[in-house]
JSON list of C-alpha atoms in Angstrom, two decimals:
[
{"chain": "A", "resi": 185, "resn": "UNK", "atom": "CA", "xyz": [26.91, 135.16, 308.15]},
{"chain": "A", "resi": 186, "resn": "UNK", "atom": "CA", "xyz": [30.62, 134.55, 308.37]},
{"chain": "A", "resi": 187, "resn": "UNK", "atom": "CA", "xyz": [30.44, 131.68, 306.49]},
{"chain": "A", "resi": 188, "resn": "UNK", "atom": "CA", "xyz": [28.64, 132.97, 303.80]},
{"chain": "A", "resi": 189, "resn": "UNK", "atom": "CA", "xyz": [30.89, 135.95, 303.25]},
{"chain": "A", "resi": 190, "resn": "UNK", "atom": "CA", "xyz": [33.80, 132.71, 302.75]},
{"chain": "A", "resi": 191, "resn": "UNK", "atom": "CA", "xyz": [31.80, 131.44, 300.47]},
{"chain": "A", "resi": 192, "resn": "UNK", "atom": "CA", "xyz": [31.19, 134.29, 298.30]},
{"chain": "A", "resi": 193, "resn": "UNK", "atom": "CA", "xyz": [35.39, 135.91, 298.98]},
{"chain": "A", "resi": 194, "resn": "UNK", "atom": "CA", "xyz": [36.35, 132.38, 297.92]},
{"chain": "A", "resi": 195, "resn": "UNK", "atom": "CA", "xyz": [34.11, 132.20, 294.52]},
{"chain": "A", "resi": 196, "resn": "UNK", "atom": "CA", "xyz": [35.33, 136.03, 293.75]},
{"chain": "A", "resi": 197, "resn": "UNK", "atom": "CA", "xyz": [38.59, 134.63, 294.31]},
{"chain": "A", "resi": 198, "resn": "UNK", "atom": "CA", "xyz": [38.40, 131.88, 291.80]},
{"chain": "A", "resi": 199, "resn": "UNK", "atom": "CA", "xyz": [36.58, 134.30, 289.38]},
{"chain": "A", "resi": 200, "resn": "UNK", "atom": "CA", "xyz": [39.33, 136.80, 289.34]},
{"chain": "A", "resi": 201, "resn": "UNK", "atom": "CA", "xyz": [42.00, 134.18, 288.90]},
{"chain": "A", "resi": 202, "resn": "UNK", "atom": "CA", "xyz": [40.37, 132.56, 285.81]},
{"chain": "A", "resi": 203, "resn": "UNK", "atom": "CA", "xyz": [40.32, 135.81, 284.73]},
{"chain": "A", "resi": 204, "resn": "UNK", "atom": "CA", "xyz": [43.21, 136.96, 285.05]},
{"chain": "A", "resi": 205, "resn": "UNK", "atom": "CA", "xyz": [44.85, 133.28, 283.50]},
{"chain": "A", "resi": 206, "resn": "UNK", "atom": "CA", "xyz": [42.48, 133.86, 280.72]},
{"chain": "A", "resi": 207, "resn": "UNK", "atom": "CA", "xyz": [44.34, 137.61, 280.30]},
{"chain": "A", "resi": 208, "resn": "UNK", "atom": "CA", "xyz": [47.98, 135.57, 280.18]},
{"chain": "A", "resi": 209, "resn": "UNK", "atom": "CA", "xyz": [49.64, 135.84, 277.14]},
{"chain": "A", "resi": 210, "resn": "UNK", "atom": "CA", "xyz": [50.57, 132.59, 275.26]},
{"chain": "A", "resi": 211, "resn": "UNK", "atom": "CA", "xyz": [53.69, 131.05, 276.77]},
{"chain": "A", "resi": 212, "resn": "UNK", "atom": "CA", "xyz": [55.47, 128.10, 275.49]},
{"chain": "A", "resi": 213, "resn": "UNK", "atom": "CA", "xyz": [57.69, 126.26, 278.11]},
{"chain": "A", "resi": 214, "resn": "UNK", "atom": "CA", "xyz": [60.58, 124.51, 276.54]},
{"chain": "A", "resi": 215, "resn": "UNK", "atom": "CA", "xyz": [63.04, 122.34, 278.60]},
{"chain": "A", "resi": 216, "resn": "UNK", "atom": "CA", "xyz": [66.35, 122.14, 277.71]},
{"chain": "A", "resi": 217, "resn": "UNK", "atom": "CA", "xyz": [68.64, 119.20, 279.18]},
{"chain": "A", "resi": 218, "resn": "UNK", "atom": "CA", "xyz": [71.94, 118.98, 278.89]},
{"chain": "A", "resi": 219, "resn": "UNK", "atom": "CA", "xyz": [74.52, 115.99, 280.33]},
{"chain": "A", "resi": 220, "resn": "UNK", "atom": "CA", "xyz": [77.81, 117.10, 280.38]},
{"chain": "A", "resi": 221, "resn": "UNK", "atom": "CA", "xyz": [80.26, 113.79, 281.36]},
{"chain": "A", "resi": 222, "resn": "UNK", "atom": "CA", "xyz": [83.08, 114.41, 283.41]},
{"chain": "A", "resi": 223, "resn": "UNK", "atom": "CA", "xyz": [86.17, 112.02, 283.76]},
{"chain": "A", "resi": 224, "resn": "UNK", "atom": "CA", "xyz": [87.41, 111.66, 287.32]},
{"chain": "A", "resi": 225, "resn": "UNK", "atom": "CA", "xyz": [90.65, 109.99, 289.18]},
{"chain": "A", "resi": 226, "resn": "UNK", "atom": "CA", "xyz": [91.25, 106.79, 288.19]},
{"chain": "A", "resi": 227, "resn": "UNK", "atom": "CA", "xyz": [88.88, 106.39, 284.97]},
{"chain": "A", "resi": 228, "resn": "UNK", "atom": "CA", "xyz": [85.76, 106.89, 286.78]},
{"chain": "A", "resi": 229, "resn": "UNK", "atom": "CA", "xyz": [83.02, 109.06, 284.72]},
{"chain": "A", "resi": 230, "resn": "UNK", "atom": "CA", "xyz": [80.70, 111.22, 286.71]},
{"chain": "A", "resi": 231, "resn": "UNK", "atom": "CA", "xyz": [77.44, 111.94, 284.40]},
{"chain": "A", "resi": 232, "resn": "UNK", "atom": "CA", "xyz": [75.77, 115.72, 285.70]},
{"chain": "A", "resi": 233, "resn": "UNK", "atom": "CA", "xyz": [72.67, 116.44, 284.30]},
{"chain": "A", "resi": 234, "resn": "UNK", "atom": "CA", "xyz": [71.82, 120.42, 284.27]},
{"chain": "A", "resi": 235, "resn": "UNK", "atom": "CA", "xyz": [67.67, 120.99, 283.36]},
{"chain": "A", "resi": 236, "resn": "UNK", "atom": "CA", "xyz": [66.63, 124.60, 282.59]},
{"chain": "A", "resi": 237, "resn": "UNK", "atom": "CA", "xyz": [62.97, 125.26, 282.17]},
{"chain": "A", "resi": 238, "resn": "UNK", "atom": "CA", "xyz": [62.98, 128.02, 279.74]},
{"chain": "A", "resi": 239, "resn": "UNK", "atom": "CA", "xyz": [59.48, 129.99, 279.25]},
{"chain": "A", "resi": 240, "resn": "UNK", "atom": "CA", "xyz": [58.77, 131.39, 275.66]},
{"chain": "A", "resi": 241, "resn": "UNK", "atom": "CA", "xyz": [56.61, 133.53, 274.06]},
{"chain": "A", "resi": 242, "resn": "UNK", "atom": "CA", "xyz": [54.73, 132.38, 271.11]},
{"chain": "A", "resi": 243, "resn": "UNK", "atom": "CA", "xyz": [54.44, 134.61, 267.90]},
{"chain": "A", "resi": 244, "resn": "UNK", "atom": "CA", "xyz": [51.22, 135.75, 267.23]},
{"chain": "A", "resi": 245, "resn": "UNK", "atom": "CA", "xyz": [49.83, 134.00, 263.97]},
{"chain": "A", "resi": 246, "resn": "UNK", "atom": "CA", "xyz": [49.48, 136.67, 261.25]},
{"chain": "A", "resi": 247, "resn": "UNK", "atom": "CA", "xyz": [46.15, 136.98, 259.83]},
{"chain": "A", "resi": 248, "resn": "UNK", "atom": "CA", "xyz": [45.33, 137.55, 256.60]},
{"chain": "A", "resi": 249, "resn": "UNK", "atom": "CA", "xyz": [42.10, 139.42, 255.62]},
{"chain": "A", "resi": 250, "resn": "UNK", "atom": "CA", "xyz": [40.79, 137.65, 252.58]},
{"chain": "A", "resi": 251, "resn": "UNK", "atom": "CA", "xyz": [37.73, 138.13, 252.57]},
{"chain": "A", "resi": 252, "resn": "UNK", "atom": "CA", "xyz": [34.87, 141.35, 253.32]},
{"chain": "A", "resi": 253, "resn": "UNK", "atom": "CA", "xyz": [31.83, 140.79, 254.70]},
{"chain": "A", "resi": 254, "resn": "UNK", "atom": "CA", "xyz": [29.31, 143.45, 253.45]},
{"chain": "A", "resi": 255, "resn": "UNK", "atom": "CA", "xyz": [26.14, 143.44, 255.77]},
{"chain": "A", "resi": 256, "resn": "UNK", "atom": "CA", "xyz": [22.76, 143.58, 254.22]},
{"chain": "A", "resi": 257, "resn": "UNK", "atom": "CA", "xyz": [19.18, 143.60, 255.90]},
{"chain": "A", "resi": 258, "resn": "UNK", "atom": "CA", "xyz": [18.39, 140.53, 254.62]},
{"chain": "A", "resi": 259, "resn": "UNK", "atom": "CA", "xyz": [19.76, 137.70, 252.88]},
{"chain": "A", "resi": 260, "resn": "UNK", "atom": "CA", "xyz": [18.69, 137.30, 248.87]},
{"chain": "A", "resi": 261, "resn": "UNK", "atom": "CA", "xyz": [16.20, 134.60, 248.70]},
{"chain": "A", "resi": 262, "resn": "UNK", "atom": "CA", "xyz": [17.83, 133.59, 245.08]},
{"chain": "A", "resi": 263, "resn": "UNK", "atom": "CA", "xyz": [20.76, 135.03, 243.10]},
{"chain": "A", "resi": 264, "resn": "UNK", "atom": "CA", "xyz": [18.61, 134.08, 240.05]},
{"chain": "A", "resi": 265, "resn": "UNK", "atom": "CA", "xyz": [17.48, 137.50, 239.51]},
{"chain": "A", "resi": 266, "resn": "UNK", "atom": "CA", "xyz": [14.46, 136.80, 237.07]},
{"chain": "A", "resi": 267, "resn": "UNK", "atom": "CA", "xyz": [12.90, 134.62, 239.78]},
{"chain": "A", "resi": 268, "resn": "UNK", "atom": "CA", "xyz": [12.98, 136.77, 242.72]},
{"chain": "A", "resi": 269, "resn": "UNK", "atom": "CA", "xyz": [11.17, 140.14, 243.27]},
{"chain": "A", "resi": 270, "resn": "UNK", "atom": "CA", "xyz": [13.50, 141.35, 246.47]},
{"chain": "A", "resi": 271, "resn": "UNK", "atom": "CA", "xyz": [14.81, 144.64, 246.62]},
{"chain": "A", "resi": 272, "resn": "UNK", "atom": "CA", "xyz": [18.35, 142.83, 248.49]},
{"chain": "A", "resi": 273, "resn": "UNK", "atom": "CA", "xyz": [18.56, 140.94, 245.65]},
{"chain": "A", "resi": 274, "resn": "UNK", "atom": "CA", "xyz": [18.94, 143.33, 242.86]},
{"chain": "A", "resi": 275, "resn": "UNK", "atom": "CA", "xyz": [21.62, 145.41, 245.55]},
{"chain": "A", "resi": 276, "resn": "UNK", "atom": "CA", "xyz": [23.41, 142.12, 245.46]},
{"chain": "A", "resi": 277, "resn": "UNK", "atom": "CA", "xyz": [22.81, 141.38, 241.47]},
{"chain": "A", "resi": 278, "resn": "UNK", "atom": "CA", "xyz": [24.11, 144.88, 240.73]},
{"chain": "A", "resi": 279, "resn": "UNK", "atom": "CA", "xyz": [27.28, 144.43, 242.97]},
{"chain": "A", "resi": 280, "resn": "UNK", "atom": "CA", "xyz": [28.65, 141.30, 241.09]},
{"chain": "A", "resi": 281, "resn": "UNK", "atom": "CA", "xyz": [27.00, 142.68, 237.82]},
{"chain": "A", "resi": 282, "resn": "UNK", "atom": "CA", "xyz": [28.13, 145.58, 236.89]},
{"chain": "A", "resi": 283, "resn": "UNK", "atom": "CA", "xyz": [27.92, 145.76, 233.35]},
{"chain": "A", "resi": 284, "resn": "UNK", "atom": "CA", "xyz": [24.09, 144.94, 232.87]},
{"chain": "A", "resi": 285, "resn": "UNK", "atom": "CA", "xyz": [23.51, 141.29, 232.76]},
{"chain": "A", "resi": 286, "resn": "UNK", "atom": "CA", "xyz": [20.83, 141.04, 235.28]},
{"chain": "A", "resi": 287, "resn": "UNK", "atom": "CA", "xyz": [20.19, 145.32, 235.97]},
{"chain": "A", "resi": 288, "resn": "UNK", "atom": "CA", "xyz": [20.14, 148.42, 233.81]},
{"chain": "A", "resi": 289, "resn": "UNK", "atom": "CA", "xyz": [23.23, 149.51, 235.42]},
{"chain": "A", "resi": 290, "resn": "UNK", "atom": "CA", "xyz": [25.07, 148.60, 232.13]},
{"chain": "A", "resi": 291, "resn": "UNK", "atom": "CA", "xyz": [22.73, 151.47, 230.15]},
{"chain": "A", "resi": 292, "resn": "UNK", "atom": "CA", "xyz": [24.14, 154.29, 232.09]},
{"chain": "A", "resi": 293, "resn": "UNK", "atom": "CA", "xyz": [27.59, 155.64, 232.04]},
{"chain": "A", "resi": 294, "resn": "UNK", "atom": "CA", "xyz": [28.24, 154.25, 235.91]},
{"chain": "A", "resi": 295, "resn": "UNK", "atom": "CA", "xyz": [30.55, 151.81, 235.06]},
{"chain": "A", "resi": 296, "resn": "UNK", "atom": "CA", "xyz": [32.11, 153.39, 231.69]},
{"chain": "A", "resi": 297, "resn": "UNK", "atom": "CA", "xyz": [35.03, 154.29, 234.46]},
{"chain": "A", "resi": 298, "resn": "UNK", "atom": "CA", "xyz": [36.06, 150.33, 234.61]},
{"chain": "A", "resi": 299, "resn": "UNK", "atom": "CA", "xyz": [37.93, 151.09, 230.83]},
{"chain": "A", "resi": 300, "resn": "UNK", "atom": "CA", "xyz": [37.90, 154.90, 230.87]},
{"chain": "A", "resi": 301, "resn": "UNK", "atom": "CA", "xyz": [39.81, 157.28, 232.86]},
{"chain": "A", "resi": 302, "resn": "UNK", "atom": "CA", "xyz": [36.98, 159.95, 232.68]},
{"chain": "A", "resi": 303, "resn": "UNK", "atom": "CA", "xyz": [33.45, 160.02, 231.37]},
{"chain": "A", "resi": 304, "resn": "UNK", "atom": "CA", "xyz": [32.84, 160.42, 227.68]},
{"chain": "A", "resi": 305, "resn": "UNK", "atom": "CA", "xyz": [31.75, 164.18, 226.51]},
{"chain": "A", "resi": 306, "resn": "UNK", "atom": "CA", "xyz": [30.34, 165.17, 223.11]},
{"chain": "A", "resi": 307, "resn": "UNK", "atom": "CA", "xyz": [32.72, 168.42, 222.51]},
{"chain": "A", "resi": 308, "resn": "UNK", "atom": "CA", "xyz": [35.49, 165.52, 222.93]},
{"chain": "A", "resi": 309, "resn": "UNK", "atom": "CA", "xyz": [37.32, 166.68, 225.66]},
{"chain": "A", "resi": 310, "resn": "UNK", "atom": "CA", "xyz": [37.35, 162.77, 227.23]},
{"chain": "A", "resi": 311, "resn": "UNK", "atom": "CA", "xyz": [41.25, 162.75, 227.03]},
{"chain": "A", "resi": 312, "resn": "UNK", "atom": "CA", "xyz": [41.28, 161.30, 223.80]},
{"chain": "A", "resi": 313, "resn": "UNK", "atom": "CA", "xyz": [39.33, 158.38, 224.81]},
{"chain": "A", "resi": 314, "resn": "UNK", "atom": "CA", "xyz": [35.75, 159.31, 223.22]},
{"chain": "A", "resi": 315, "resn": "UNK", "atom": "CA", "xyz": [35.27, 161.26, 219.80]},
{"chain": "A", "resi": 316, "resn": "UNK", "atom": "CA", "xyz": [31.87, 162.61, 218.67]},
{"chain": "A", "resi": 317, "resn": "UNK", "atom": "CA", "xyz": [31.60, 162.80, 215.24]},
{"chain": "A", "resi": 318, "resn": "UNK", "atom": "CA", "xyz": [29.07, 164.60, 213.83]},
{"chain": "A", "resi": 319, "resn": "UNK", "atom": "CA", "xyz": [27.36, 163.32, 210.85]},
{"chain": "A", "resi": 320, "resn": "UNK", "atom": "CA", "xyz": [25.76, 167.06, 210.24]},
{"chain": "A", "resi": 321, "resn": "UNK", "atom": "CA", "xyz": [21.84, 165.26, 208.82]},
{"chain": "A", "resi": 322, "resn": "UNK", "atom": "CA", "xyz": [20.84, 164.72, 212.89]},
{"chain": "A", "resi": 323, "resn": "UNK", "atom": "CA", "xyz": [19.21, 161.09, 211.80]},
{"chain": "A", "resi": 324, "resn": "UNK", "atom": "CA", "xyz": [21.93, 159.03, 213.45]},
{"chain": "A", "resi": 325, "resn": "UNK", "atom": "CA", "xyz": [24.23, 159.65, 216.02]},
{"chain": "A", "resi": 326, "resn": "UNK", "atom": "CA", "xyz": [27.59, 157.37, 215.92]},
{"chain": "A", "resi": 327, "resn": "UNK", "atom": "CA", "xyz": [30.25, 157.53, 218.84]},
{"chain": "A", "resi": 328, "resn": "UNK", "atom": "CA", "xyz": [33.54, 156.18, 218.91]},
{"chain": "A", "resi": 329, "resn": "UNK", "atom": "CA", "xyz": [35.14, 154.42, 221.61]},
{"chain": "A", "resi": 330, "resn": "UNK", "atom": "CA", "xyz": [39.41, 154.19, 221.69]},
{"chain": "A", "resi": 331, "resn": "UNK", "atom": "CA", "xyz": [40.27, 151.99, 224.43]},
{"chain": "A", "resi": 332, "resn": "UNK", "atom": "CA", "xyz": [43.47, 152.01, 226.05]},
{"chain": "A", "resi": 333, "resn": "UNK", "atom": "CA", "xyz": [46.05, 149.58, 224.84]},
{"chain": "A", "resi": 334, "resn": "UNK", "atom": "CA", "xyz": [46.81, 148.55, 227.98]},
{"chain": "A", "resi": 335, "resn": "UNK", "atom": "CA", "xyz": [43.97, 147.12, 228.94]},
{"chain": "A", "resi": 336, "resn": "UNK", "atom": "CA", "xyz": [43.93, 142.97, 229.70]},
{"chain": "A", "resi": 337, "resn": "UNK", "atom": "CA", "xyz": [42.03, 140.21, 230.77]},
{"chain": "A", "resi": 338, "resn": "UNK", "atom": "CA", "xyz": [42.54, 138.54, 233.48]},
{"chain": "A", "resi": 339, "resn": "UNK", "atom": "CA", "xyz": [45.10, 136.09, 231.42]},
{"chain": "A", "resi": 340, "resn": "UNK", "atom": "CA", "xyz": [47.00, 138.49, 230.20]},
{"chain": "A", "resi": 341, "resn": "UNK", "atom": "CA", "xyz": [45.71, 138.28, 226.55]},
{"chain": "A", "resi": 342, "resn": "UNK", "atom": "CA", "xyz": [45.32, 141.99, 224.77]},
{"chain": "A", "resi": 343, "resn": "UNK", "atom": "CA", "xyz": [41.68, 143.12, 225.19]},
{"chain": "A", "resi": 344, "resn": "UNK", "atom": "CA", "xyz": [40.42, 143.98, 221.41]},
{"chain": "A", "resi": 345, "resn": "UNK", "atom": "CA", "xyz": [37.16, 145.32, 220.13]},
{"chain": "A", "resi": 346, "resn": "UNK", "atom": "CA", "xyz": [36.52, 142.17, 218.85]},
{"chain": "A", "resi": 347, "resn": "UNK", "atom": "CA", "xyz": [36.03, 140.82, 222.43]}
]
């Protein structure tokens, strides 16, 4: 009995103190030397060496968040949208897609806020930014768009209608 209770005080014992070495912040031990030569009585040099163990703390490397993860239930079995019939991979289609490439999201005025500052009305109170003009016969409906001039791609070139 006794020397099981040795046994098991001497494994807490190691337990605790990996754990608490494992809790030890990172410390860099630099040694700094120095000689310093002194000249004696009758031309003799006496050499004393002074070491100095010096403990520092290392700075913390600053992470930089890059990247965001975005959990989903599952994982798209193809980002070719045409050829798969999962419901994650129209979520994921529609979150790099936004204008309507591979999803109706572009038919709806959902992303119309990437150029506008507010949604397009009919009685043209948009800011300036939509007009309705009204033809008066009811057989076509036209809507003009003014973007803002200082819109941009991603070069810096002048985004036009033409584009």
């Amino acid at each position: 009995m006794f020397k099981k209770r040795w046994v098991l005080l001497t494994a807490l014992a190691i337990v605790a103190s990996l754990a608490l070495a494992a809790c030890a912040g990172a410390v860099q031990t630099v040694v700094v030397t120095e000689i310093v030569e002194v000249e004696g009585e009758g031309g003799e040099v006496e050499t004393v060496i002074v070491t100095e163990v010096v403990e520092v703390e290392a700075e913390p490397e600053e992470v930089v968040q890059d990247t965001i993860i975005i959990c989903m239930s599952q994982e798209p079995d193809s980002l070719y949208r045409v050829n798969s019939t999962m419901a994650v991979t129209v979520e994921v289609m529609s979150a790099t897609d936004p204008k309507g490439w591979f999803n109706d999201r572009g038919f709806f005025y959902e992303t119309e806020m990437l150029v506008d500052n507010e949604f397009p009305t009919f009685d043209g109170t948009a800011g300036g930014l939509a007009e309705f003009i009204d033809e008066g016969n009811g057989e076509q409906l036209r809507i003009t768009y003014n973007f803002k001039d200082d819109i941009v791609w991603s070069d810096g070139e002048p985004f036009t209608t033409d584009d």
